[in-house]
PDB file of C-alpha atoms and ligand atoms in Angstrom:
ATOM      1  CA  UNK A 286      64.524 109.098 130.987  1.00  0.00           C
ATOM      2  CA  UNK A 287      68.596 108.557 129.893  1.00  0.00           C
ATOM      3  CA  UNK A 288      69.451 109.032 126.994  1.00  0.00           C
ATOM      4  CA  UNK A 289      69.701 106.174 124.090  1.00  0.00           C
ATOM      5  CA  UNK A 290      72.953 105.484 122.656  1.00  0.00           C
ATOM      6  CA  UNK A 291      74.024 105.125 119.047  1.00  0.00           C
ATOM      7  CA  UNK A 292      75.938 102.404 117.457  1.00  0.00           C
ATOM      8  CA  UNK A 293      78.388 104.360 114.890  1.00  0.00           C
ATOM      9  CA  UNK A 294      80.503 102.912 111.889  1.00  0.00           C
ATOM     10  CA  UNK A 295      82.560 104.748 109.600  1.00  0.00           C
ATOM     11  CA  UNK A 296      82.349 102.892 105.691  1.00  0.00           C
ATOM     12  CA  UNK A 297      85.600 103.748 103.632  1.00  0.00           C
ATOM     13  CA  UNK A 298      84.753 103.216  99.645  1.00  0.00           C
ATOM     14  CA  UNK A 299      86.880 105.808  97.964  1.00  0.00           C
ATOM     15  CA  UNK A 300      90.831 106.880  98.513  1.00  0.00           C
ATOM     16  CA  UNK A 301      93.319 109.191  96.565  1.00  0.00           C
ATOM     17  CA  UNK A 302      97.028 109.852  96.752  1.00  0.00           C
ATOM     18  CA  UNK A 303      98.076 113.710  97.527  1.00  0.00           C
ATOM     19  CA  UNK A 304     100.884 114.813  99.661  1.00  0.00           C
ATOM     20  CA  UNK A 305     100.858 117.269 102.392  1.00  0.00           C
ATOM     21  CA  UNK A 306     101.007 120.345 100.869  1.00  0.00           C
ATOM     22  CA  UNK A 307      97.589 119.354  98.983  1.00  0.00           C
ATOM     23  CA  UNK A 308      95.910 119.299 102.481  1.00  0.00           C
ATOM     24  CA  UNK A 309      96.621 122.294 104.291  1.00  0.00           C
ATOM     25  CA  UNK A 310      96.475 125.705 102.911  1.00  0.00           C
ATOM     26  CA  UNK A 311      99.613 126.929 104.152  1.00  0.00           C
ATOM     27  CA  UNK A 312     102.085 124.885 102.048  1.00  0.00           C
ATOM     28  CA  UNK A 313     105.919 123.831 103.020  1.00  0.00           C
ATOM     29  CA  UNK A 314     107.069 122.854  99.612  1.00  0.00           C
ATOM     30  CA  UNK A 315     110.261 121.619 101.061  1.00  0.00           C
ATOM     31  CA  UNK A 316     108.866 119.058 103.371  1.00  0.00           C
ATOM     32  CA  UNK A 317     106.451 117.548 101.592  1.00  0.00           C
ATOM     33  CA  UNK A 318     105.449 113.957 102.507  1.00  0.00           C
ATOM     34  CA  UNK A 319     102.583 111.711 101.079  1.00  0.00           C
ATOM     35  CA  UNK A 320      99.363 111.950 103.036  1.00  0.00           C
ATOM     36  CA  UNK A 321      96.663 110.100 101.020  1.00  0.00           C
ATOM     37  CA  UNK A 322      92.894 110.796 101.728  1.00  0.00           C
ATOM     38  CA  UNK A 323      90.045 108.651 102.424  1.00  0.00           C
ATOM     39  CA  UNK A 324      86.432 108.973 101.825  1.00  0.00           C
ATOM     40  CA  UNK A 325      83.854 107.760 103.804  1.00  0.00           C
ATOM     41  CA  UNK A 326      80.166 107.349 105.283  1.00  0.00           C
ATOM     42  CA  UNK A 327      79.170 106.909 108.375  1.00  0.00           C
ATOM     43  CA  UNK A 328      75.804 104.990 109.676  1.00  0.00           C
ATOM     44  CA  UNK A 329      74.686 105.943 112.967  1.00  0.00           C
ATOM     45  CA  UNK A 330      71.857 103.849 114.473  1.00  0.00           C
ATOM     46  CA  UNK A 331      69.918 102.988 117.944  1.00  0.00           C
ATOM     47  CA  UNK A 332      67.616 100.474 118.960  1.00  0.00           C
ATOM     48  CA  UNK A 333      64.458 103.026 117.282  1.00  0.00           C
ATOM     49  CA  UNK A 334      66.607 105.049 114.905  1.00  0.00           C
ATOM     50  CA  UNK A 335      69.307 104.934 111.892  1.00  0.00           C
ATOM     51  CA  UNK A 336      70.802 107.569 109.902  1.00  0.00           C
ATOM     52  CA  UNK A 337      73.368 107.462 107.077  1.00  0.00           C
ATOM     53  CA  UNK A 338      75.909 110.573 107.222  1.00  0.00           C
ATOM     54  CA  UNK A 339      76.524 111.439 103.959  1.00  0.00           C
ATOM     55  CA  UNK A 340      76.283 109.058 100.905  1.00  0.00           C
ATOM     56  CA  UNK A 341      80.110 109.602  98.891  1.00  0.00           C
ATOM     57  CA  UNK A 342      80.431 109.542  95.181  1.00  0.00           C
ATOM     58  CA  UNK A 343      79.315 106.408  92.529  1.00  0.00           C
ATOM     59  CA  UNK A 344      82.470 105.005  89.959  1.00  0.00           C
ATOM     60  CA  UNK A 345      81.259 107.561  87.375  1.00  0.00           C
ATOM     61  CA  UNK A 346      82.261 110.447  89.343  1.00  0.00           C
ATOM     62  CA  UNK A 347      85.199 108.314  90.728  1.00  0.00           C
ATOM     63  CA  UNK A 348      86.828 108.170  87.385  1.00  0.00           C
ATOM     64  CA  UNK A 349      86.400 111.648  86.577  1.00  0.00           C
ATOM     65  CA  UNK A 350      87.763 113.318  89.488  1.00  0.00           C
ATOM     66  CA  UNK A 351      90.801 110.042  89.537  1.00  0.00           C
ATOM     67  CA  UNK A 352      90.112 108.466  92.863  1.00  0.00           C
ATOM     68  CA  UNK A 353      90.389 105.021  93.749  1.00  0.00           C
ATOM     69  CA  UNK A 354      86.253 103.996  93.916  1.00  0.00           C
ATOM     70  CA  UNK A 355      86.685 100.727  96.220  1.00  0.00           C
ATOM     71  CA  UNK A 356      83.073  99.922  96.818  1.00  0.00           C
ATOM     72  CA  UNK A 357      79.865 101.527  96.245  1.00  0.00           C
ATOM     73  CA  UNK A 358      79.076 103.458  99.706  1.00  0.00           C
ATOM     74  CA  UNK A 359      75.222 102.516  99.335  1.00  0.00           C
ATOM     75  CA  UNK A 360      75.440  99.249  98.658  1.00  0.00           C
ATOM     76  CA  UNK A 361      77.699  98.705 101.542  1.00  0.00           C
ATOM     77  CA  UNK A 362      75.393  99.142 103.981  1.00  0.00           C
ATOM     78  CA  UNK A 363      74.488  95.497 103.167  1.00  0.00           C
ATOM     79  CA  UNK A 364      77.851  94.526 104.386  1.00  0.00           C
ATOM     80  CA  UNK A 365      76.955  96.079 107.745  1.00  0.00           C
ATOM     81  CA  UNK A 366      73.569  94.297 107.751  1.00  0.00           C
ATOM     82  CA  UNK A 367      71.600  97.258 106.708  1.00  0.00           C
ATOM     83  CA  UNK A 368      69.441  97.071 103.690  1.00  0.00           C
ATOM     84  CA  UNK A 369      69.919 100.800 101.932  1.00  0.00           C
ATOM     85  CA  UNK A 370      66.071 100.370 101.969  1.00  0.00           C
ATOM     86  CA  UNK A 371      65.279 101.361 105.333  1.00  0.00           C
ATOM     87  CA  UNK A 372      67.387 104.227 105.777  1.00  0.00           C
ATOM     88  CA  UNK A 373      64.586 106.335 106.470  1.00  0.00           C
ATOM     89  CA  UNK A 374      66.975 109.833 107.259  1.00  0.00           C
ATOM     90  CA  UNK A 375      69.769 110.988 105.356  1.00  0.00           C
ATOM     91  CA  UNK A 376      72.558 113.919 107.163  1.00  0.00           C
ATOM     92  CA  UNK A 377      74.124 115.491 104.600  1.00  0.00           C
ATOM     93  CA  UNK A 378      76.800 117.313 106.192  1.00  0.00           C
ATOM     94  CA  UNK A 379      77.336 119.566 103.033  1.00  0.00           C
ATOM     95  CA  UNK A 380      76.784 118.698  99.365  1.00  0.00           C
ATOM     96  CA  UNK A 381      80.387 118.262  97.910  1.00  0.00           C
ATOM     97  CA  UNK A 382      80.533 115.680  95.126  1.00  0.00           C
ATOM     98  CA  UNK A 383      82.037 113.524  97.970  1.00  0.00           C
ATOM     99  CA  UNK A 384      79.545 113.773 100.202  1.00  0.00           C
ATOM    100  CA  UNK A 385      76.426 114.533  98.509  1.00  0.00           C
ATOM    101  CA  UNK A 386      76.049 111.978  95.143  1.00  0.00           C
ATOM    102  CA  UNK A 387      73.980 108.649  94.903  1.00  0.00           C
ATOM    103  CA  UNK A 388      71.084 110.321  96.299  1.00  0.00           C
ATOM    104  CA  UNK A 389      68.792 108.310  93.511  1.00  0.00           C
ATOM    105  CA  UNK A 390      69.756 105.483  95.246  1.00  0.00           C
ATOM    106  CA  UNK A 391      67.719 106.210  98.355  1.00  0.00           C
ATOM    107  CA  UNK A 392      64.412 106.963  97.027  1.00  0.00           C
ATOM    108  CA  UNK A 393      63.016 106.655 100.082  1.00  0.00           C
ATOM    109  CA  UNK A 394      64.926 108.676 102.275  1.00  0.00           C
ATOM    110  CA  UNK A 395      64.668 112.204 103.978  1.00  0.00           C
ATOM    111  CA  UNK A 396      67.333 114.189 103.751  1.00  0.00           C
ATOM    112  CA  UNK A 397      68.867 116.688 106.663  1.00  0.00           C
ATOM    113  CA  UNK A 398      70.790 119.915 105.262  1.00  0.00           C
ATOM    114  CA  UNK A 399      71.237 123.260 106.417  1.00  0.00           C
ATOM    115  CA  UNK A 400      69.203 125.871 104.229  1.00  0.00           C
ATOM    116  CA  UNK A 401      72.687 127.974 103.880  1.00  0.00           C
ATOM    117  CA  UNK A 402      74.183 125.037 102.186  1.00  0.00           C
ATOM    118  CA  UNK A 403      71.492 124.975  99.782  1.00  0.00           C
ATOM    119  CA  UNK A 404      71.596 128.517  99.474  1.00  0.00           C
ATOM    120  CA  UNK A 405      75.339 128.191  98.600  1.00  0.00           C
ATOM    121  CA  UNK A 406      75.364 125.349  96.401  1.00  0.00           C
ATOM    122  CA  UNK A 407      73.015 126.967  94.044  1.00  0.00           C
ATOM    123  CA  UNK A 408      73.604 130.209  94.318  1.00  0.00           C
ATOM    124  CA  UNK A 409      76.196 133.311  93.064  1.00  0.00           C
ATOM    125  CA  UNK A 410      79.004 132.119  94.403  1.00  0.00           C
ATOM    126  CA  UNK A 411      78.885 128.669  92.279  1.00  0.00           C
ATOM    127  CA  UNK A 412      79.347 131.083  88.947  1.00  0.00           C
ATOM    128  CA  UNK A 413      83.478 130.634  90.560  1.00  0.00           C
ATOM    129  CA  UNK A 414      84.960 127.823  89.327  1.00  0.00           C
ATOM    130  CA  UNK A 415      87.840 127.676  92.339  1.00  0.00           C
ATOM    131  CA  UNK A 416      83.699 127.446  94.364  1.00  0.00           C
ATOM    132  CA  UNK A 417      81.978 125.088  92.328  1.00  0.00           C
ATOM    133  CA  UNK A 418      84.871 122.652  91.508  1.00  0.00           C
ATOM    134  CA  UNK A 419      84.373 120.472  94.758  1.00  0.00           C
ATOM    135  CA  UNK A 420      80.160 120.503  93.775  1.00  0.00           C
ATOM    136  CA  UNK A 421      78.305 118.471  90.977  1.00  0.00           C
ATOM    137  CA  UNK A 422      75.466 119.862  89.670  1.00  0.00           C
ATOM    138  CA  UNK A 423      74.011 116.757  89.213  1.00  0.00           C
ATOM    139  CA  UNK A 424      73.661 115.739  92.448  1.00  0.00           C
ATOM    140  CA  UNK A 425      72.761 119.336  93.757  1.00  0.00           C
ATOM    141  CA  UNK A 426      69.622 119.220  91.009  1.00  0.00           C
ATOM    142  CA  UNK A 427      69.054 115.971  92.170  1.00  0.00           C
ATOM    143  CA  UNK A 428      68.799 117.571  95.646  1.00  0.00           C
ATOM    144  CA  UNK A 429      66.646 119.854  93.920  1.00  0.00           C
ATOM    145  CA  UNK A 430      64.594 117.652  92.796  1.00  0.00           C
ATOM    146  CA  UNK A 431      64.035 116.315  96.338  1.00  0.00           C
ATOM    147  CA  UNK A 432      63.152 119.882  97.636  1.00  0.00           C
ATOM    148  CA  UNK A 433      60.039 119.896  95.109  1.00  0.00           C
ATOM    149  CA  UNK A 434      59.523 116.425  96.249  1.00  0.00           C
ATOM    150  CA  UNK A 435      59.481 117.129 100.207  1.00  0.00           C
ATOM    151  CA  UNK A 436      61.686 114.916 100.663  1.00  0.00           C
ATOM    152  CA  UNK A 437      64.562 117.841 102.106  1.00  0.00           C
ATOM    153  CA  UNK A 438      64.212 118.797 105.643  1.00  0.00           C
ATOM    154  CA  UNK A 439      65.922 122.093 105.921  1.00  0.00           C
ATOM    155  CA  UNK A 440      67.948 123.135 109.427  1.00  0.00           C
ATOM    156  CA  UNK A 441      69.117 126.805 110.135  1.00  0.00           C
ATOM    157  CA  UNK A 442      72.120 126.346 113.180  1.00  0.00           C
ATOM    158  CA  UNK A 443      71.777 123.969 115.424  1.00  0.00           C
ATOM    159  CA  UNK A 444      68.816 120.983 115.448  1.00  0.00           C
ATOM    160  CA  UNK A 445      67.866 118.132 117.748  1.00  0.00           C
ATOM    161  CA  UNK A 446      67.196 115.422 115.419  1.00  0.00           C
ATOM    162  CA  UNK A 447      66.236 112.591 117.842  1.00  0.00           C
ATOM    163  CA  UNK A 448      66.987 112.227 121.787  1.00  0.00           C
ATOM    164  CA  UNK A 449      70.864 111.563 121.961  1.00  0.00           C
ATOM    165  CA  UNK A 450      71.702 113.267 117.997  1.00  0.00           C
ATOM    166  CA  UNK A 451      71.890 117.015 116.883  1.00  0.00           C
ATOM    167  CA  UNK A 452      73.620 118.621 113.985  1.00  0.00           C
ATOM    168  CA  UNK A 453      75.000 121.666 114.190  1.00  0.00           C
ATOM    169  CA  UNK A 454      76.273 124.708 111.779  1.00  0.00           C
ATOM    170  CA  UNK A 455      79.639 125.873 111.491  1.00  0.00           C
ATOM    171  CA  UNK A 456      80.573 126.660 107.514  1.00  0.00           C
ATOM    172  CA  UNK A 457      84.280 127.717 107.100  1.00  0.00           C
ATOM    173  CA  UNK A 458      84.492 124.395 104.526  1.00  0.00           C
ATOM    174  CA  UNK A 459      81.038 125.727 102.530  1.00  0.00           C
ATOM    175  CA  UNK A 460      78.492 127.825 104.006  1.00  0.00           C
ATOM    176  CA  UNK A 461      76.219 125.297 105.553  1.00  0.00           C
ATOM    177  CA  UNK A 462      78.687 122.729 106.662  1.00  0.00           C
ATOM    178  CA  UNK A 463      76.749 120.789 109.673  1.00  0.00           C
ATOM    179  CA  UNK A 464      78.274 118.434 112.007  1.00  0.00           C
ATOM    180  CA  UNK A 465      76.629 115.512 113.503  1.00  0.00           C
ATOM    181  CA  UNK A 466      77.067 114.891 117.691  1.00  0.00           C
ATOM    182  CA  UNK A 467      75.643 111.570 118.926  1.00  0.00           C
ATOM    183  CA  UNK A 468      75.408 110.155 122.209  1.00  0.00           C
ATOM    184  CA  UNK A 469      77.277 106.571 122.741  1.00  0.00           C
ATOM    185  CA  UNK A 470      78.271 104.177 125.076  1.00  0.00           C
ATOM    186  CA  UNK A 471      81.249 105.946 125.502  1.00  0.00           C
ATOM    187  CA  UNK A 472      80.043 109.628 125.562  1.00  0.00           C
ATOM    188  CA  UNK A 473      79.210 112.117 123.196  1.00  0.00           C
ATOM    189  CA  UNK A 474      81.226 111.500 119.963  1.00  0.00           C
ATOM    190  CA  UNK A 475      80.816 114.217 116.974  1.00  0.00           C
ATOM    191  CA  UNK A 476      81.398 113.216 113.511  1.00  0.00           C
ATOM    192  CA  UNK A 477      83.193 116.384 112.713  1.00  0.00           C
ATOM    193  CA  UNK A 478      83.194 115.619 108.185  1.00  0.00           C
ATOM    194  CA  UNK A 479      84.802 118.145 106.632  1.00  0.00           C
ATOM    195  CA  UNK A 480      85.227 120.690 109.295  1.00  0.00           C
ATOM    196  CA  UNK A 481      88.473 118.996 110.074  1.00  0.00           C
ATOM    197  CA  UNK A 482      89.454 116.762 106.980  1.00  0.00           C
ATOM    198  CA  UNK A 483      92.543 114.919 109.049  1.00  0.00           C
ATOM    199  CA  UNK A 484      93.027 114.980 112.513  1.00  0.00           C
ATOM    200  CA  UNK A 485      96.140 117.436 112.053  1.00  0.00           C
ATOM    201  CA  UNK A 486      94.111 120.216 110.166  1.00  0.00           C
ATOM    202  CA  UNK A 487      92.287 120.371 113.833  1.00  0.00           C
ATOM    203  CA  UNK A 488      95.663 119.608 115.912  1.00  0.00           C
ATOM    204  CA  UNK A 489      97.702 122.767 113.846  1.00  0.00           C
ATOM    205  CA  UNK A 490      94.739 124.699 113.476  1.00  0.00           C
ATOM    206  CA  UNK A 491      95.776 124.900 109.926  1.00  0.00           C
ATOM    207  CA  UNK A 492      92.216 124.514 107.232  1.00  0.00           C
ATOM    208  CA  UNK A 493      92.453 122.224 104.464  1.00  0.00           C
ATOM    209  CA  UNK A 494      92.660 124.518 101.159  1.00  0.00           C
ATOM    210  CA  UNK A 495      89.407 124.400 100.126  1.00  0.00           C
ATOM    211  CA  UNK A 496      87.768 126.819 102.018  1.00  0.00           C
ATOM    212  CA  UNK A 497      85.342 129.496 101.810  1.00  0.00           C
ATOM    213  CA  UNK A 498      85.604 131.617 105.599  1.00  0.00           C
ATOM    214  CA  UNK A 499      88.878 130.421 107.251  1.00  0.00           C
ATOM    215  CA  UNK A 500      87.706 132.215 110.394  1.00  0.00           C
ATOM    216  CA  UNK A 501      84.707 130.189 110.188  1.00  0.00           C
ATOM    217  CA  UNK A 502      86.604 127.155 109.547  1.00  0.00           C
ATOM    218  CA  UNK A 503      88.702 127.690 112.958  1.00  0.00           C
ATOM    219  CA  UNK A 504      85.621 128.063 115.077  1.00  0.00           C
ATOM    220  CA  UNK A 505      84.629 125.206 113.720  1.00  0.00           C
ATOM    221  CA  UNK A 506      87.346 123.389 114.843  1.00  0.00           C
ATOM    222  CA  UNK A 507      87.303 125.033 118.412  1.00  0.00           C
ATOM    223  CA  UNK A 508      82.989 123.822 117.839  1.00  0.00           C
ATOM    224  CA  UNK A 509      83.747 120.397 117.353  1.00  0.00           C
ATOM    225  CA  UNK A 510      86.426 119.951 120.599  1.00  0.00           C
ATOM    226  CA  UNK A 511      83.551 122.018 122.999  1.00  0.00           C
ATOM    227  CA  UNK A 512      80.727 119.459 121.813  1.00  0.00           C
ATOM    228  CA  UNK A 513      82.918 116.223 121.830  1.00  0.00           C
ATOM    229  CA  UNK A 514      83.539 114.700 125.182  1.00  0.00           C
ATOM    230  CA  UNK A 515      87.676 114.236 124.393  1.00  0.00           C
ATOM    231  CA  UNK A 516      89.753 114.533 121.439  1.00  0.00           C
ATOM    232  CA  UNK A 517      89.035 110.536 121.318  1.00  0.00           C
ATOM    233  CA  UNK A 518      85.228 111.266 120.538  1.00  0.00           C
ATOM    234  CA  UNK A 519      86.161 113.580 117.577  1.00  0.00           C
ATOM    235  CA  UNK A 520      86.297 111.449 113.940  1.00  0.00           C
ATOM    236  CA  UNK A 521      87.807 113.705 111.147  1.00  0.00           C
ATOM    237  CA  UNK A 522      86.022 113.611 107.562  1.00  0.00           C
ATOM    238  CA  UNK A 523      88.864 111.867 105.499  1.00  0.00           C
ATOM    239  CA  UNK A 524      91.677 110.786 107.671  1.00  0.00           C
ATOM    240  CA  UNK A 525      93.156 107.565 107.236  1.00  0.00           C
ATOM    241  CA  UNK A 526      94.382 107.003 111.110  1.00  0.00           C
ATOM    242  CA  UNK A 527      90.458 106.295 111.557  1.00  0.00           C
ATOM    243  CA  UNK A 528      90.645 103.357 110.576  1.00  0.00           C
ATOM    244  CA  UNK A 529      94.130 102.403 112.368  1.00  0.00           C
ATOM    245  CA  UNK A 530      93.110 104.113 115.944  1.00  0.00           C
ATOM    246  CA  UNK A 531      89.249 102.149 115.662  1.00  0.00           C
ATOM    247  CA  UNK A 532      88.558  98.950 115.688  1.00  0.00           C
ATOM    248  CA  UNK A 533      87.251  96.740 112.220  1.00  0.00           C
ATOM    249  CA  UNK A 534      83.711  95.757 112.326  1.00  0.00           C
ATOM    250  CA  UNK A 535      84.628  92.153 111.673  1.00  0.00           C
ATOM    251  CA  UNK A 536      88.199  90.353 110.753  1.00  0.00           C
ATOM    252  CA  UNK A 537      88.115  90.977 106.557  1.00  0.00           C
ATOM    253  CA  UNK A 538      86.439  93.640 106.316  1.00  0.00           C
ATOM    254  CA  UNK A 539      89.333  96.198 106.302  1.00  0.00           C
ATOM    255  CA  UNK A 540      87.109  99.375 105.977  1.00  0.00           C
ATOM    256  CA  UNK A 541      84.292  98.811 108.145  1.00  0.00           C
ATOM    257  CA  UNK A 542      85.126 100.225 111.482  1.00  0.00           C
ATOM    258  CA  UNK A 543      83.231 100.758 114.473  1.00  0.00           C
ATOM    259  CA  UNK A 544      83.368 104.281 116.054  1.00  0.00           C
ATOM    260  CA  UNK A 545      81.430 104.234 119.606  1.00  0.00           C
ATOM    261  CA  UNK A 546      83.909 101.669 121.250  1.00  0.00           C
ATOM    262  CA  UNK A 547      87.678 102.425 122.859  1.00  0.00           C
ATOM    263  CA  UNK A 548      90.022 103.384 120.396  1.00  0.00           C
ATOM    264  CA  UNK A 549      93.148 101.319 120.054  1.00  0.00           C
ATOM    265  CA  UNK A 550      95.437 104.124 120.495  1.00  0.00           C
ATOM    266  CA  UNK A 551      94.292 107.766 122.050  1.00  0.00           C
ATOM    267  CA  UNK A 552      94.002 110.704 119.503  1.00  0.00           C
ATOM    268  CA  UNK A 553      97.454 112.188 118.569  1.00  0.00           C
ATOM    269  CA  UNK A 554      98.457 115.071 120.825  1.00  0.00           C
ATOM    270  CA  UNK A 555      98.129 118.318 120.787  1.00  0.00           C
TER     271      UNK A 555
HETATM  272 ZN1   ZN N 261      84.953 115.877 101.785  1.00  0.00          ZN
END
């Protein structure tokens, strides 16, 4: 039997200014450039199957943290044709406030995380501030709260979730950092979230600051190229040439862009 192949869409509903020297840990103060960020989810589905990748921050935490909140990541889904309703499974690729809030919204939903990331989020290491500051504790307890619930399907490494889609482990970022390979049209595409924030942290083998095992974080990176079929089939967590390189879902909708079809323009090179 072949595979199936997944439809994927990347949802931007959050951005922030920074510069350069904010995204890579080793700084050159003298040419710094701005290099904004973008946040995103991504929706994954087949004919039998959908998953939501993550579900971003609401306007609350928006205005705390002083990002640009553009649209309300669950309720975008509608946009996309998807009633937030019947996503069934949740992939949370690790529980940063960016990735890991609005989780009340989908009352219904199971959601995927590795057990170290749990581990992590609530454990020792969050008594840190420079380890906690990217976490909310609301949504974690909230995660909690699912855990009691049964609601939390816990993965240690690497896990088949249906035929064609498998997360897999590889930290560096937090300790249970997962990414997300899916079988498309056009090969095997991983969704690589925070294990390379831009494109360039991957490229220079250079981590984004907020790290907790920078050797982890570099295997990571060499992780994501072995599973992806090209550099093409490899979508950074919060780059902004996404949505330049991939086609929009529909004319107006400037941050609704579909992932498993031909880039415009091939990954930058190595
Ligand atoms: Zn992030």
């Amino acid at each position: 039997m072949s595979l199936p192949t997944y439809e994927v869409y990347a949802i931007r509903y959050a951005r922030h200014d920074r510069t350069r020297g904010d995204n890579f840990i080793v700084r050159d103060p003298l040419h710094d450039v701005p290099m904004p960020m973008d946040y995103f989810v991504w929706l994954v589905q087949s004919a039998a199957r959908r998953f939501l990748v993550d579900t971003g921050f609401n306007a609350d935490a928006a205005r705390a943290r002083k990002r640009v909140f553009l649209r309300c990541p669950i309720e975008s889904l509608a946009a996309l044709g998807v009633a937030s309703n019947t996503i069934t499974d949740v992939i949370l690729t690790h529980l940063h406030y960016d990735h890991a809030g609005n989780i009340a919204k989908l009352p219904t939903a199971r959601f995927h995380v590795q057990e170290a990331e749990m581990a992590y989020a609530t454990g020792k290491y969050m008594t840190y501030p420079v380890m906690r500051h990217a976490y909310a504790v609301d949504d974690v307890v909230e995660l909690v709260h699912g855990v009691y619930d049964e609601r939390v399907q816990f993965h240690e490494g690497d896990q088949e979730l249906a035929p064609g889609l498998t997360v897999h482990k590889v930290g560096g970022h937090t300790a249970g950092l997962q990414i997300v390979r899916v079988h498309t049209r056009r090969g095997w595409m991983v969704l690589a979230s925070d294990a390379s924030h831009y494109y360039a942290n991957m490229r220079e083998r250079s981590p984004f600051p907020i790290v907790l095992h920078v050797g982890h974080m570099l295997d990571g990176h060499r992780t994501v190229e072995r599973l992806a079929d090209s550099p093409d089939h490899i979508i950074p967590g919060h780059d902004p040439e996404v949505r330049r390189r991939f086609p929009l879902v529909r004319a107006g909708l400037d941050d609704f862009v579909r992932l498993d079809v031909q880039p415009h323009a091939a990954a930058p090179a190595g």
